[in-house]
Short mmCIF file of C-alpha atoms in Angstrom, two decimals:
data_model
loop_
_atom_site.label_atom_id
_atom_site.label_comp_id
_atom_site.label_asym_id
_atom_site.label_seq_id
_atom_site.Cartn_x
_atom_site.Cartn_y
_atom_site.Cartn_z
CA MET A 6 6.74 -10.60 -3.01
CA GLY A 7 8.35 -10.93 0.21
CA MET A 8 4.90 -10.12 2.28
CA HIS A 9 3.48 -11.58 5.31
CA VAL A 10 -0.04 -12.94 4.62
CA SER A 11 -1.87 -14.39 7.79
CA GLU A 12 -3.85 -17.66 7.24
CA TYR A 13 -7.41 -16.82 6.16
CA SER A 14 -9.94 -17.84 8.60
CA HIS A 15 -13.06 -18.73 6.88
CA HIS A 16 -11.50 -21.47 4.54
CA THR A 17 -12.30 -25.20 5.78
CA GLN A 18 -10.04 -26.66 3.17
CA LYS A 19 -7.32 -28.67 5.09
CA SER A 20 -4.63 -28.90 1.99
CA MET A 21 -5.25 -24.86 1.63
CA SER A 22 -4.16 -24.69 5.57
CA GLN A 23 -1.52 -26.55 5.16
CA ASN A 24 0.06 -24.59 2.17
CA ASN A 25 -0.80 -21.47 3.63
CA THR A 26 2.03 -20.41 5.58
CA ALA A 27 2.69 -16.82 6.18
CA ASP A 28 5.90 -15.93 5.03
CA ARG A 29 6.29 -18.39 1.93
CA VAL A 30 7.27 -16.90 -1.26
CA ARG A 31 3.95 -16.15 -3.56
CA LYS A 32 4.17 -15.64 -7.32
CA LEU A 33 2.96 -12.71 -9.07
CA LEU A 34 0.39 -13.94 -11.13
CA MET A 35 1.43 -11.10 -14.02
CA HIS A 36 1.76 -11.57 -17.87
CA LYS A 37 5.26 -11.33 -18.34
CA LYS A 38 4.93 -7.93 -20.55
CA GLU A 39 3.13 -6.39 -17.85
CA ILE A 40 5.73 -7.07 -15.24
CA LEU A 41 8.45 -5.66 -17.78
CA LYS A 42 6.74 -2.57 -18.22
CA LEU A 43 6.74 -1.83 -14.30
CA GLU A 44 10.14 -2.30 -13.90
CA GLN A 45 10.94 -0.64 -16.66
CA LYS A 46 8.92 2.49 -15.67
CA LEU A 47 10.34 1.74 -11.65
CA GLN A 48 14.07 1.86 -13.24
CA LYS A 49 13.39 4.60 -15.68
CA GLU A 50 11.71 7.23 -12.89
CA LYS A 51 13.69 7.21 -10.16
CA GLN A 52 11.27 8.77 -8.04
CA LEU A 53 8.57 6.13 -8.46
CA THR A 54 7.49 3.18 -6.18
CA LEU A 55 5.16 0.40 -6.31
CA VAL A 56 2.29 0.91 -3.84
CA PRO A 57 -0.19 -1.44 -2.96
CA LEU A 58 -3.72 -0.17 -2.74
CA GLU A 59 -5.91 -2.98 -1.70
CA LEU A 60 -5.52 -6.62 -1.02
CA TYR A 61 -8.60 -8.55 -0.81
CA PHE A 62 -9.26 -12.89 -1.39
CA LYS A 63 -10.92 -14.09 -4.32
CA GLY A 64 -11.65 -17.80 -3.90
CA GLN A 65 -8.41 -19.18 -2.67
CA TYR A 66 -6.51 -16.28 -4.10
CA LEU A 67 -5.42 -13.20 -2.24
CA LYS A 68 -5.40 -10.68 -5.12
CA ILE A 69 -3.18 -6.97 -4.72
CA LYS A 70 -4.21 -3.86 -6.98
CA MET A 71 -0.90 -1.75 -7.14
CA ALA A 72 -0.46 1.52 -8.48
CA LEU A 73 2.97 3.49 -9.33
CA ALA A 74 2.69 6.98 -7.27
CA GLN A 75 5.66 9.67 -6.86
CA GLY A 76 6.13 10.86 -3.83
CA LYS A 77 5.73 14.63 -2.44
CA LYS A 78 8.21 17.12 -3.20
CA LEU A 79 9.86 19.33 -0.55
CA HIS A 80 7.56 22.56 -0.62
CA ASP A 81 4.68 20.10 -0.92
CA LYS A 82 6.05 18.58 2.50
CA ARG A 83 6.66 22.21 3.83
CA ALA A 84 3.29 23.30 3.36
CA SER A 85 1.72 19.90 4.21
CA LEU A 86 3.46 20.48 7.86
CA ARG A 87 2.49 24.18 8.20
CA GLU A 88 -1.48 23.24 7.82
CA LYS A 89 -0.79 20.81 10.25
CA ASP A 90 0.45 22.91 12.35
CA GLN A 91 -2.05 25.98 12.10
CA LYS A 92 -4.53 23.20 13.07
CA ARG A 93 -3.00 22.16 15.83
CA GLN A 94 -2.45 25.35 16.86
CA SER A 95 -6.47 26.50 16.10
CA ALA A 96 -7.27 23.31 18.14
CA ASN A 97 -5.26 24.22 21.20
CA LYS A 98 -6.84 27.71 21.11
CA MET A 99 -10.30 26.96 20.51
CA LYS A 100 -9.61 24.03 23.83
CA LYS A 101 -8.41 26.80 25.63
CA PHE A 102 -11.58 28.91 24.63
CA PHE A 103 -13.88 26.85 25.89
CA GLN A 104 -12.89 25.41 29.60
#
């Protein structure tokens, strides 16, 4: 998967700690059909990205919840930047008003 996973601090097995290097290659444990389905969607629609939502340990395994996500459009980015700027300006005005 190509990610850095630090050693889990609460496990006690020595064999696990020797095998748990942070940068080792880990298998993605999914059915082949599921992996192919994700690959096809990612290749078919270029705007989609595979995003990790949640990482957690279950026993000795590191589990991950993933989702396919689509980025914002340009007009959406402009709207969110405009809102952010308005909030910043109003906060500055409130700050000056109460000083």
